[in-house]
Coordinates of C-alpha atoms in Angstrom, one line a residue:
Chain A
M1 CA -37.6 23.0 28.3
K2 CA -38.2 24.6 24.1
I3 CA -36.1 27.7 24.6
K4 CA -33.5 25.6 26.4
S5 CA -33.0 23.6 23.7
S6 CA -33.1 25.9 20.9
F7 CA -30.9 27.6 23.2
G8 CA -28.9 25.0 22.6
D9 CA -29.6 25.6 19.2
K10 CA -28.1 28.3 18.4
I11 CA -25.1 28.1 19.7
F12 CA -24.9 25.1 17.5
D13 CA -25.3 27.3 15.0
I14 CA -22.2 29.6 15.5
F15 CA -20.3 27.1 16.6
N16 CA -21.2 25.3 13.2
I17 CA -20.7 28.3 10.7
T18 CA -18.2 29.6 13.0
L19 CA -16.0 25.8 11.9
M20 CA -16.8 26.2 8.0
L21 CA -15.8 30.0 7.9
I22 CA -13.3 28.6 9.5
I23 CA -13.1 25.0 6.9
C24 CA -13.2 27.8 4.1
F25 CA -10.5 30.4 4.3
L26 CA -8.1 26.9 5.4
T27 CA -9.7 25.8 1.5
L28 CA -8.6 28.9 -0.3
Y29 CA -5.8 30.5 1.5
P30 CA -3.3 28.7 -0.5
I31 CA -4.3 29.1 -3.1
W32 CA -4.5 32.6 -1.8
Y33 CA -0.8 32.1 -1.3
I34 CA 1.0 31.7 -4.7
I35 CA -1.9 34.1 -6.2
V36 CA -0.2 37.2 -4.0
Y37 CA 2.7 36.2 -4.5
S38 CA 3.1 35.7 -8.1
F39 CA 1.8 39.4 -8.2
N40 CA 4.6 40.4 -5.5
E41 CA 8.7 41.6 -7.4
G42 CA 10.4 38.6 -6.8
K43 CA 12.9 40.5 -4.6
D44 CA 10.5 41.9 -2.5
A45 CA 7.9 38.2 -2.1
M46 CA 12.3 36.5 -0.2
L47 CA 11.6 39.6 2.6
G48 CA 8.4 37.7 3.5
G49 CA 5.9 39.2 5.5
I50 CA 3.1 39.2 2.5
Y51 CA 0.5 36.8 4.2
F52 CA -3.2 38.9 2.3
W53 CA -1.8 41.2 -0.3
P54 CA 0.8 42.0 -2.7
R55 CA 3.4 44.4 -1.7
K56 CA 5.0 45.6 -4.4
F57 CA 2.6 44.9 -7.4
T58 CA 3.7 43.7 -10.5
L59 CA 2.9 41.6 -13.7
D60 CA 7.2 40.5 -14.4
N61 CA 6.8 38.0 -13.2
Y62 CA 3.6 36.5 -15.9
K63 CA 5.8 38.5 -18.2
T64 CA 8.6 36.0 -17.9
V65 CA 6.5 33.2 -17.2
F66 CA 5.0 33.9 -20.9
S67 CA 8.2 34.7 -22.6
N68 CA 9.7 31.0 -21.3
S69 CA 9.8 29.7 -24.6
D70 CA 9.4 25.6 -22.3
I71 CA 6.7 26.7 -20.4
T72 CA 4.3 27.8 -23.5
T73 CA 4.9 25.1 -25.5
A74 CA 4.4 22.8 -22.4
F75 CA 1.5 24.4 -21.8
M76 CA 0.0 23.5 -25.0
V77 CA 1.0 20.6 -25.0
T78 CA -1.1 20.5 -22.2
V79 CA -4.1 22.3 -23.3
A80 CA -3.9 19.7 -26.7
R81 CA -3.3 16.5 -24.4
T82 CA -5.7 17.5 -22.5
V83 CA -9.3 17.9 -24.7
I84 CA -7.7 15.5 -27.7
T85 CA -7.8 12.7 -25.1
T86 CA -11.2 13.3 -23.3
T87 CA -12.9 13.7 -26.9
L88 CA -11.7 10.7 -27.9
H89 CA -12.0 9.1 -23.8
V90 CA -15.5 10.1 -23.7
F91 CA -17.0 9.3 -27.7
F92 CA -14.2 6.1 -27.2
T93 CA -16.1 4.4 -24.0
A94 CA -18.9 5.4 -24.7
M95 CA -19.1 3.5 -28.3
V96 CA -18.2 0.9 -26.4
A97 CA -20.3 1.1 -23.5
Y98 CA -23.8 1.4 -25.5
A99 CA -22.2 -1.9 -27.4
F100 CA -21.6 -3.9 -24.7
L101 CA -25.4 -2.5 -22.7
R102 CA -26.8 -3.6 -26.5
K103 CA -28.6 -7.6 -24.7
E104 CA -28.1 -9.0 -28.4
L105 CA -24.6 -8.8 -28.6
L106 CA -22.9 -11.9 -29.4
G107 CA -19.9 -12.3 -27.1
R108 CA -21.3 -9.7 -24.5
K109 CA -20.7 -11.8 -21.1
I110 CA -17.4 -12.9 -22.7
Y111 CA -16.4 -9.1 -23.2
M112 CA -18.5 -7.9 -19.8
A113 CA -16.0 -9.9 -17.7
M114 CA -13.1 -9.2 -18.9
G115 CA -14.0 -5.6 -18.7
T116 CA -14.3 -6.4 -14.6
I117 CA -11.5 -8.6 -14.0
T118 CA -9.4 -5.3 -15.3
L119 CA -11.1 -3.7 -12.6
F120 CA -9.7 -6.1 -9.9
F121 CA -6.4 -6.7 -11.5
G122 CA -4.0 -5.8 -13.5
G123 CA 0.3 -5.5 -14.1
G124 CA 1.3 -3.1 -12.3
L125 CA 4.4 -0.7 -13.0
I126 CA 6.8 -2.3 -15.2
P127 CA 5.3 -4.7 -17.1
Y128 CA 2.9 -1.0 -18.1
F129 CA 6.6 0.6 -18.5
L130 CA 8.0 -2.3 -20.7
L131 CA 4.8 -2.3 -23.5
I132 CA 4.6 1.0 -23.5
K133 CA 7.9 0.7 -25.3
S134 CA 7.3 -2.2 -27.0
L135 CA 4.4 -0.3 -28.7
G136 CA 6.7 1.8 -29.7
L137 CA 4.2 5.0 -27.8
Y138 CA 7.3 5.9 -25.8
N139 CA 8.5 9.9 -26.5
T140 CA 5.0 10.4 -28.6
F141 CA 2.2 12.2 -28.3
W142 CA 0.4 9.4 -29.1
V143 CA 1.6 8.3 -25.3
Y144 CA -1.1 10.3 -23.9
V145 CA -3.7 9.7 -26.7
I146 CA -4.3 5.7 -27.0
P147 CA -3.8 4.3 -23.7
G148 CA -6.1 7.1 -22.3
M149 CA -8.9 6.6 -24.5
F150 CA -10.8 3.7 -23.0
N151 CA -11.5 2.9 -19.1
F152 CA -13.8 0.2 -18.0
Y153 CA -15.1 1.7 -14.5
N154 CA -16.3 4.8 -17.3
L155 CA -17.3 2.2 -18.7
I156 CA -19.9 1.0 -15.7
I157 CA -20.7 4.8 -15.8
F158 CA -22.3 5.3 -19.1
Q159 CA -24.2 1.8 -18.9
A160 CA -25.8 3.0 -15.7
F161 CA -27.1 6.1 -17.5
F162 CA -27.5 4.5 -21.0
R163 CA -29.8 2.3 -18.9
E164 CA -32.4 4.8 -17.7
L165 CA -32.8 5.7 -21.3
P166 CA -36.4 5.0 -23.2
I167 CA -35.6 1.7 -25.4
E168 CA -38.7 3.0 -27.5
L169 CA -36.6 5.1 -29.1
E170 CA -33.8 3.4 -30.4
E171 CA -36.6 0.4 -31.7
S172 CA -38.1 2.8 -33.6
A173 CA -34.9 4.2 -35.6
K174 CA -34.2 0.7 -36.3
I175 CA -37.6 0.1 -37.9
D176 CA -36.1 3.8 -39.8
G177 CA -33.6 1.4 -40.9
A178 CA -30.7 3.8 -39.0
N179 CA -28.0 0.9 -38.5
D180 CA -26.6 0.8 -34.4
F181 CA -23.5 3.3 -35.2
I182 CA -26.2 5.7 -36.2
I183 CA -28.5 5.0 -33.2
F184 CA -25.6 5.6 -31.5
T185 CA -24.3 9.4 -31.9
R186 CA -27.7 10.3 -33.4
I187 CA -30.2 9.3 -30.7
I188 CA -28.0 7.7 -27.9
L189 CA -25.4 11.0 -27.2
P190 CA -27.9 13.9 -27.2
L191 CA -29.2 12.3 -25.0
S192 CA -26.6 11.8 -22.6
T193 CA -25.1 15.3 -21.7
P194 CA -25.1 14.9 -18.3
V195 CA -23.0 11.3 -18.4
L196 CA -20.9 13.2 -21.3
A197 CA -20.2 15.7 -19.9
T198 CA -19.5 13.9 -15.8
I199 CA -16.5 11.9 -17.5
A200 CA -15.8 14.4 -19.2
L201 CA -15.0 16.6 -16.5
F202 CA -13.0 13.1 -14.5
V203 CA -10.8 12.6 -17.9
G204 CA -10.0 16.2 -17.7
V205 CA -8.6 17.1 -15.0
Y206 CA -6.9 13.5 -14.4
N207 CA -5.2 15.1 -18.0
W208 CA -4.8 18.3 -17.1
N209 CA -3.4 17.0 -13.1
D210 CA -1.1 14.5 -14.3
Y211 CA 2.7 14.8 -14.2
F212 CA 4.0 11.8 -13.8
M213 CA 3.4 10.3 -17.4
G214 CA 5.7 12.7 -18.8
V215 CA 8.3 12.0 -16.0
I216 CA 8.5 8.4 -17.4
F217 CA 7.8 8.2 -21.1
I218 CA 8.8 11.4 -21.9
N219 CA 12.1 12.5 -23.0
N220 CA 11.6 15.2 -25.2
P221 CA 11.3 18.4 -23.0
K222 CA 9.0 19.7 -26.1
L223 CA 6.4 16.8 -25.5
Q224 CA 6.9 17.6 -21.7
P225 CA 3.2 18.6 -19.9
I226 CA 3.5 21.7 -17.6
Q227 CA 2.9 19.6 -14.9
T228 CA 6.3 17.5 -15.6
F229 CA 7.7 21.1 -17.0
L230 CA 7.1 22.4 -13.3
Y231 CA 7.1 18.8 -11.3
K232 CA 10.5 18.9 -12.3
V233 CA 11.6 22.6 -11.7
I234 CA 10.1 21.9 -7.8
A235 CA 11.8 18.8 -6.7
Q236 CA 14.8 20.5 -7.8
V237 CA 14.5 22.5 -4.9
T238 CA 17.5 24.3 -5.0
S239 CA 18.1 24.9 -8.6
N240 CA 17.7 28.0 -10.7
Q241 CA 16.1 26.1 -13.5
M242 CA 13.7 28.7 -14.3
L243 CA 16.4 31.9 -14.1
A244 CA 18.4 30.3 -16.7
Y245 CA 15.8 29.5 -19.3
A246 CA 14.3 33.3 -18.5
P247 CA 16.1 35.6 -21.4
G248 CA 18.3 38.8 -19.7
G249 CA 17.7 41.3 -17.5
I250 CA 16.4 40.0 -14.8
A251 CA 18.1 41.5 -12.0
T252 CA 16.9 44.5 -13.0
R253 CA 12.8 43.6 -12.6
N254 CA 13.4 42.0 -9.2
V255 CA 11.7 38.3 -10.6
T256 CA 12.9 35.1 -8.5
S257 CA 12.9 31.7 -9.1
Q258 CA 10.5 31.3 -6.8
S259 CA 8.2 34.1 -7.6
L260 CA 8.7 32.4 -11.4
K261 CA 7.2 29.3 -9.8
M262 CA 4.0 30.9 -8.3
A263 CA 2.9 32.5 -10.9
T264 CA 3.5 29.3 -13.1
M265 CA 1.4 27.5 -10.7
V266 CA -1.1 29.6 -11.2
I267 CA -1.1 29.8 -14.5
T268 CA -1.2 26.1 -13.8
T269 CA -4.3 25.9 -12.2
L270 CA -6.0 28.8 -13.5
P271 CA -8.0 27.1 -16.0
I272 CA -9.4 24.0 -14.4
V273 CA -10.5 26.5 -11.0
C274 CA -12.7 28.0 -13.6
V275 CA -13.9 25.5 -15.2
Y276 CA -15.4 23.3 -11.6
P277 CA -18.0 25.1 -10.1
F278 CA -19.6 24.9 -13.6
L279 CA -19.8 21.6 -14.3
Q280 CA -20.7 21.0 -10.2
K281 CA -24.0 19.4 -10.9
Y282 CA -22.4 16.5 -13.3
F283 CA -19.7 15.4 -11.3
V284 CA -21.8 15.2 -7.9
K285 CA -24.6 12.7 -10.3
G286 CA -21.2 11.3 -11.8
L287 CA -20.1 10.0 -8.5
L288 CA -23.1 8.9 -7.6
I289 CA -23.7 6.7 -10.3
G290 CA -20.4 5.8 -10.0
A291 CA -21.5 4.4 -5.8
I292 CA -24.3 2.6 -6.7
K293 CA -22.3 0.6 -8.7
G294 CA -19.4 -0.4 -5.7
Chain B
M1 CA -38.1 -42.2 -40.7
E2 CA -34.2 -43.0 -39.8
S3 CA -33.8 -41.1 -43.2
V4 CA -35.8 -38.3 -42.4
I5 CA -35.0 -37.8 -38.8
S6 CA -31.5 -37.7 -39.6
P7 CA -31.2 -34.8 -42.9
N8 CA -33.3 -33.0 -40.3
M9 CA -30.9 -33.0 -37.2
Q10 CA -28.4 -32.4 -39.7
H11 CA -29.3 -29.2 -41.3
S12 CA -30.8 -28.0 -38.2
R13 CA -26.6 -28.4 -36.7
Q14 CA -26.1 -26.4 -39.7
S15 CA -28.9 -23.8 -39.4
G16 CA -27.5 -23.3 -35.6
F17 CA -24.0 -22.5 -37.5
K18 CA -25.4 -20.7 -40.0
R19 CA -28.3 -18.9 -37.8
F20 CA -24.6 -17.9 -35.3
L21 CA -23.2 -16.0 -38.1
H22 CA -26.4 -14.7 -39.3
K23 CA -26.5 -13.0 -36.4
L24 CA -22.8 -12.4 -36.7
N25 CA -23.6 -10.5 -40.0
E26 CA -26.4 -8.5 -38.8
Q27 CA -25.2 -7.1 -35.5
K28 CA -21.8 -6.4 -37.2
Y29 CA -21.7 -2.7 -37.0
L30 CA -22.9 -3.4 -33.0
Q31 CA -19.5 -6.1 -32.9
A32 CA -17.5 -3.4 -34.8
M33 CA -18.3 -0.8 -31.9
A34 CA -17.6 -3.8 -29.1
I35 CA -14.4 -5.2 -30.4
P36 CA -12.4 -1.6 -30.4
G37 CA -12.6 -1.8 -26.5
V38 CA -11.7 -5.4 -26.1
I39 CA -8.8 -5.1 -28.0
W40 CA -7.5 -2.0 -26.3
M41 CA -8.1 -3.9 -23.2
I42 CA -6.5 -7.6 -24.4
I43 CA -3.3 -5.0 -25.8
F44 CA -3.3 -2.2 -21.7
N45 CA -4.7 -4.6 -19.9
Y46 CA -4.4 -8.2 -20.1
I47 CA -0.6 -7.6 -21.5
P48 CA 0.6 -5.9 -18.6
M49 CA -1.3 -8.7 -16.9
Y50 CA 0.9 -11.3 -18.7
G51 CA 3.9 -9.6 -18.3
I52 CA 3.7 -9.9 -15.1
I53 CA 5.4 -13.5 -15.4
I54 CA 8.5 -11.4 -15.5
A55 CA 8.7 -11.9 -12.3
F56 CA 9.0 -15.3 -12.1
K57 CA 12.2 -15.0 -14.6
E58 CA 15.2 -12.5 -14.8
Y59 CA 14.2 -10.1 -17.6
D60 CA 16.1 -9.4 -20.4
I61 CA 15.7 -6.5 -23.3
T62 CA 16.9 -8.0 -26.0
L63 CA 14.7 -11.9 -24.7
G64 CA 11.5 -10.4 -24.4
F65 CA 8.5 -11.4 -21.5
N66 CA 9.0 -15.0 -23.0
K67 CA 12.5 -16.1 -24.1
S68 CA 13.3 -14.3 -20.7
P69 CA 15.1 -17.4 -18.2
W70 CA 12.9 -18.7 -15.1
V71 CA 14.0 -18.0 -11.9
G72 CA 11.1 -19.1 -9.7
L73 CA 10.8 -17.5 -6.5
A74 CA 14.0 -15.7 -6.2
N75 CA 12.4 -12.2 -6.6
F76 CA 10.7 -12.3 -3.8
K77 CA 13.1 -13.6 -1.7
E78 CA 15.5 -11.6 -2.7
F79 CA 12.4 -9.0 -1.5
F80 CA 11.6 -10.6 1.5
A81 CA 15.0 -10.4 2.8
D82 CA 15.7 -6.7 1.3
E83 CA 17.3 -4.4 4.4
R84 CA 14.4 -1.8 3.5
F85 CA 11.2 -4.8 3.1
W86 CA 10.3 -4.1 6.4
L87 CA 10.9 0.0 6.5
I88 CA 8.7 -0.2 3.1
I89 CA 6.0 -2.1 4.0
K90 CA 6.0 0.0 7.5
N91 CA 5.4 2.6 5.5
T92 CA 3.0 2.0 3.2
V93 CA 0.5 0.7 5.4
G94 CA 1.8 2.9 8.1
I95 CA 0.8 6.4 6.1
S96 CA -2.5 4.8 4.5
F97 CA -3.6 3.3 8.3
F98 CA -3.5 6.9 9.4
K99 CA -5.1 8.1 6.1
L100 CA -7.8 5.9 7.0
L101 CA -8.3 6.7 10.9
V102 CA -7.5 10.5 10.0
G103 CA -9.0 10.9 6.1
F104 CA -12.8 8.7 7.1
P105 CA -14.5 9.9 9.7
L106 CA -13.7 14.0 9.1
P107 CA -15.4 13.7 5.6
I108 CA -18.9 12.2 7.2
L109 CA -19.5 14.9 10.0
F110 CA -17.9 17.2 7.4
A111 CA -21.3 16.2 5.6
V112 CA -23.2 15.7 8.9
L113 CA -22.5 19.5 9.5
L114 CA -22.8 20.9 6.6
N115 CA -26.3 19.8 6.4
E116 CA -27.3 21.1 9.6
L117 CA -26.9 24.5 7.9
V118 CA -29.9 26.5 8.2
S119 CA -29.3 28.9 5.4
V120 CA -29.0 26.6 1.8
R121 CA -26.9 29.5 -0.2
F122 CA -24.1 29.6 2.5
K123 CA -24.5 26.0 2.4
R124 CA -24.1 26.1 -1.3
T125 CA -21.0 28.0 -1.4
V126 CA -19.4 26.3 1.2
Q127 CA -20.0 22.9 -0.3
T128 CA -18.3 24.0 -3.7
I129 CA -15.3 25.7 -2.1
S130 CA -14.6 23.1 -0.1
Y131 CA -14.6 20.7 -3.9
L132 CA -11.7 22.9 -5.1
P133 CA -8.4 21.4 -3.4
H134 CA -9.4 18.5 -5.5
F135 CA -9.0 20.0 -9.0
I136 CA -5.5 21.0 -7.8
S137 CA -2.7 18.9 -9.2
W138 CA -0.7 17.2 -6.3
V139 CA 1.8 19.3 -8.5
V140 CA 1.2 22.4 -7.6
L141 CA -0.3 21.5 -4.2
G142 CA 3.9 20.1 -3.4
G143 CA 5.4 23.4 -4.4
I144 CA 3.3 25.3 -2.1
L145 CA 3.8 22.0 0.3
M146 CA 7.4 23.3 -0.3
N147 CA 7.3 26.5 -0.2
W148 CA 5.2 26.6 3.7
L149 CA 7.4 23.9 5.0
S150 CA 10.7 25.2 4.0
E151 CA 13.2 26.7 6.5
T152 CA 12.6 30.1 5.4
G153 CA 8.3 29.5 4.9
L154 CA 5.0 30.6 5.8
I155 CA 4.6 27.0 8.7
N156 CA 7.6 27.8 10.9
I157 CA 7.7 31.7 10.7
I158 CA 4.2 31.2 12.8
L159 CA 5.7 28.5 14.7
T160 CA 8.6 30.4 15.5
K161 CA 6.6 33.6 16.1
I162 CA 3.9 32.4 18.8
G163 CA 7.2 30.8 20.2
I164 CA 6.0 26.8 19.9
L165 CA 9.5 26.1 17.6
K166 CA 12.5 27.7 19.0
Q167 CA 14.8 27.5 15.8
P168 CA 13.0 26.6 12.5
I169 CA 12.8 23.5 10.8
A170 CA 13.1 21.6 7.8
F171 CA 10.3 19.9 7.9
L172 CA 10.8 18.2 4.5
A173 CA 13.8 16.8 5.4
E174 CA 13.0 14.6 8.5
P175 CA 11.7 10.8 8.2
K176 CA 9.4 12.0 11.4
Y177 CA 7.1 14.7 9.9
F178 CA 6.7 13.2 6.7
W179 CA 3.6 10.5 7.2
G180 CA 2.0 13.4 9.3
I181 CA 2.7 16.1 6.5
T182 CA 1.0 13.4 3.7
V183 CA -1.9 12.1 6.2
V184 CA -2.7 16.2 6.5
S185 CA -2.2 17.7 2.9
E186 CA -3.9 14.9 1.6
V187 CA -7.7 15.3 4.3
W188 CA -6.5 19.3 3.3
K189 CA -7.2 18.0 -0.8
E190 CA -10.1 15.2 -0.2
L191 CA -12.2 16.6 2.3
G192 CA -14.8 17.7 0.8
W193 CA -14.7 16.1 -2.3
N194 CA -14.9 12.8 -0.3
A195 CA -18.0 14.6 1.5
I196 CA -20.2 14.6 -1.7
I197 CA -20.9 10.7 -1.2
Y198 CA -22.5 11.1 2.3
L199 CA -24.6 14.5 1.3
A200 CA -26.0 12.4 -1.6
A201 CA -26.7 9.7 1.2
I202 CA -27.8 12.0 3.5
A203 CA -30.2 14.2 1.4
G204 CA -31.9 10.7 0.1
I205 CA -33.6 10.6 3.7
D206 CA -36.6 10.2 3.7
P207 CA -38.0 14.3 5.5
E208 CA -40.3 11.9 7.1
L209 CA -38.4 10.2 10.0
Y210 CA -37.2 13.8 10.9
E211 CA -40.5 15.1 11.3
A212 CA -41.6 12.7 13.6
A213 CA -38.7 12.7 15.9
T214 CA -39.6 16.2 16.0
V215 CA -43.4 15.4 16.9
D216 CA -41.7 12.5 19.5
G217 CA -39.7 15.2 20.9
A218 CA -35.7 14.7 19.3
G219 CA -33.4 17.9 19.7
R220 CA -31.0 17.8 16.9
F221 CA -28.4 16.0 18.2
T222 CA -30.2 12.8 18.6
K223 CA -31.0 13.3 15.3
M224 CA -28.7 14.0 14.2
F225 CA -27.2 10.0 16.2
K226 CA -30.7 8.3 15.9
I227 CA -31.3 9.2 11.9
T228 CA -28.8 10.9 10.0
I229 CA -25.8 8.7 11.0
P230 CA -28.1 5.2 10.9
C231 CA -29.9 6.0 7.7
I232 CA -25.7 6.4 5.8
S233 CA -24.8 3.4 7.4
G234 CA -24.5 1.4 5.0
T235 CA -23.0 4.3 2.3
I236 CA -20.7 4.4 5.2
A237 CA -20.1 0.7 4.5
I238 CA -19.4 0.0 1.1
M239 CA -16.9 2.5 1.5
F240 CA -15.0 1.4 4.6
I241 CA -14.1 -1.9 2.3
L242 CA -13.1 0.2 -1.0
A243 CA -10.3 1.9 2.1
V244 CA -9.5 -1.0 3.1
S245 CA -8.4 -2.4 0.0
G246 CA -6.8 1.1 -1.1
L247 CA -4.3 0.3 2.4
M248 CA -1.5 -1.0 0.3
N249 CA -2.8 2.1 -2.3
S250 CA -0.6 5.0 0.4
N251 CA -1.2 7.6 -2.7
F252 CA 1.8 7.3 -5.6
D253 CA 1.2 11.0 -7.2
Q254 CA 1.4 12.9 -3.3
I255 CA 4.4 10.7 -2.3
F256 CA 6.2 10.6 -5.0
V257 CA 6.2 14.8 -5.1
L258 CA 7.3 15.4 -1.4
R259 CA 10.0 12.7 -1.7
N260 CA 13.6 13.7 -1.1
P261 CA 16.4 11.7 0.1
L262 CA 16.7 13.1 2.7
N263 CA 12.8 11.8 3.4
A264 CA 13.2 8.5 2.7
D265 CA 13.1 6.6 5.5
A266 CA 9.2 7.4 6.1
S267 CA 8.7 8.3 2.1
D268 CA 9.6 5.0 0.4
V269 CA 6.3 3.4 0.4
I270 CA 6.1 0.4 -2.0
D271 CA 5.1 2.2 -5.0
I272 CA 7.8 4.6 -4.8
Y273 CA 10.5 1.4 -4.3
V274 CA 8.9 -0.3 -7.2
Y275 CA 9.7 3.4 -9.5
R276 CA 12.9 3.5 -8.1
M277 CA 13.9 -0.5 -8.5
G278 CA 12.2 -0.4 -12.1
I279 CA 12.1 2.9 -13.3
E280 CA 15.1 4.3 -12.3
A281 CA 17.6 1.4 -11.5
F282 CA 16.3 -1.1 -14.6
R283 CA 15.7 -4.3 -12.0
F284 CA 12.6 -5.0 -13.7
S285 CA 11.5 -8.6 -13.0
Y286 CA 12.6 -7.3 -9.9
A287 CA 10.0 -5.1 -9.8
T288 CA 7.7 -6.2 -10.7
A289 CA 7.7 -8.8 -8.1
I290 CA 7.5 -6.4 -5.6
G291 CA 4.4 -4.8 -7.1
L292 CA 2.8 -8.9 -7.2
F293 CA 3.3 -8.6 -4.1
K294 CA 1.3 -5.5 -3.2
S295 CA -1.4 -6.5 -5.9
I296 CA -1.6 -10.0 -3.3
I297 CA -2.0 -8.0 -0.5
A298 CA -4.8 -5.7 -1.3
L299 CA -7.1 -8.2 -3.0
M300 CA -6.5 -10.0 0.5
L301 CA -7.6 -6.5 2.1
L302 CA -10.7 -6.0 -0.7
L303 CA -11.4 -9.9 0.6
T304 CA -11.6 -9.5 4.2
A305 CA -12.6 -6.3 4.5
N306 CA -16.3 -7.0 2.3
G307 CA -15.8 -10.1 4.9
V308 CA -15.9 -8.4 7.8
T309 CA -18.4 -6.2 7.4
K310 CA -20.6 -8.2 5.6
K311 CA -20.9 -10.0 9.2
L312 CA -21.2 -6.8 10.5
T313 CA -23.3 -4.4 8.7
G314 CA -24.6 -6.8 6.4
K315 CA -23.7 -4.6 3.7
S316 CA -21.4 -5.2 0.7
L317 CA -19.2 -5.1 -2.5
F318 CA -20.1 -8.1 -3.7

């Protein structure tokens, strides 16, 4: 009986490990494929048959991408947008979350009810679009920043964390004459790194990966994020837009629009892929705080 | 006596208001921290909600939200009579339904199987790898898919090599493959991420339950089905309510990237149609009405799912 069940266990273990290895392969391979393609000569890659390793290794795709001023500008816009919006979002939403949490706050119930309603109802795309236009945010960098500063769902996550902090700290600071803002910045924030990191990751990833705001709110190519740039290039399947941008001498460098797309995709994805394993312990926790509320 | 009471009452009423002012003054820093958040919500959440009234108007940019003329339910009637109405409903619900059917149980299964791995290190590695696609944008993923699914792409090469296909197919140019592509790519992207919550729920199960079961001679599968899954059923119920209420959201970002005029018959979902009518065709009122229709259905779905799940499992959102 015992031997039988452990034999079954072994089969199951082998099956399970194999399945997990297959899942890992299927997850990693598409990413690996673009990396390989981006390091291969474009014209050679078009012949097909490149699966696991570059056949004709070259850095030309990356050189061409980096010499394209549109891509570098878009990359910088994305970096600026992500850093500025994420920083402001975390600080601002945490501040409001803390204030909304304090029991003596007059109007607290109304404020929280207002926020809760936003979780279930919204105006939808068109009224939002018209609002952005009438606020004069259309086609400005601030369209990424100001509407991205606050989110009520993240506020709830912050509050769930703040609630666990020892209240005595606040009280003793108050006796020492600190005002609420000082308590928030000097006591609450320094104690909240895990939740700050979680929200920063969520908001950062959103801002890094978002292309849609660039599609509907931005006309000026100098203000478009790199994902929007990539979207435009990829969606226009037949166009050789990227090649048109590239400086002369391409034919001799064997760069194709496809290989340029691949290099741009790698550059677009790399920063975030490098960051997430380090933040893993934080976002797992953050997701849970969010779920407990649900 | 009276003369004593009445000034007292007046005094107390006055001091009530005074106390309010005093309290407000006392918490001026706190209010200064809270009110910017309230103003932000009024501008970016409540003004768009108010803007919904243009669904009942014929919106004119020069006249604005308030002065545009009322047209009653005309925009809604037009949508119900739209030749694409049923197609759009079918695509919206269809894509989400299949995502729910395939994409909902798989993360649970993945979490349960991951939990069965003996090596902690291997388990962690698999977990970290499984989150990876969540961090890749739909634009990049769309780029990969367009490359792989094209007539000269990897999928066609493999399928023709092993003899399943005789002729290569431009998958994204044919509506009949579109739903499948969205479901599979969504599952690929979010499998690991969606499993986090179940993994955490499993980690929270009392180990004594397993020990007791082992003593009673329970095998691995018995433990899986009699302990692990029942113990996380509460989490499953909550996630299910959320998934059902999202049935009218078929992931705009993904479909927006993958759609093209050739697959429009399968890729026109409500959100995409709102975009096409509103942003591309400037029919603001019509698009808003379509969006409002969607929100109402979504809210009804949320309430229904919540009610049904409450009856069946006792767990609910509210």
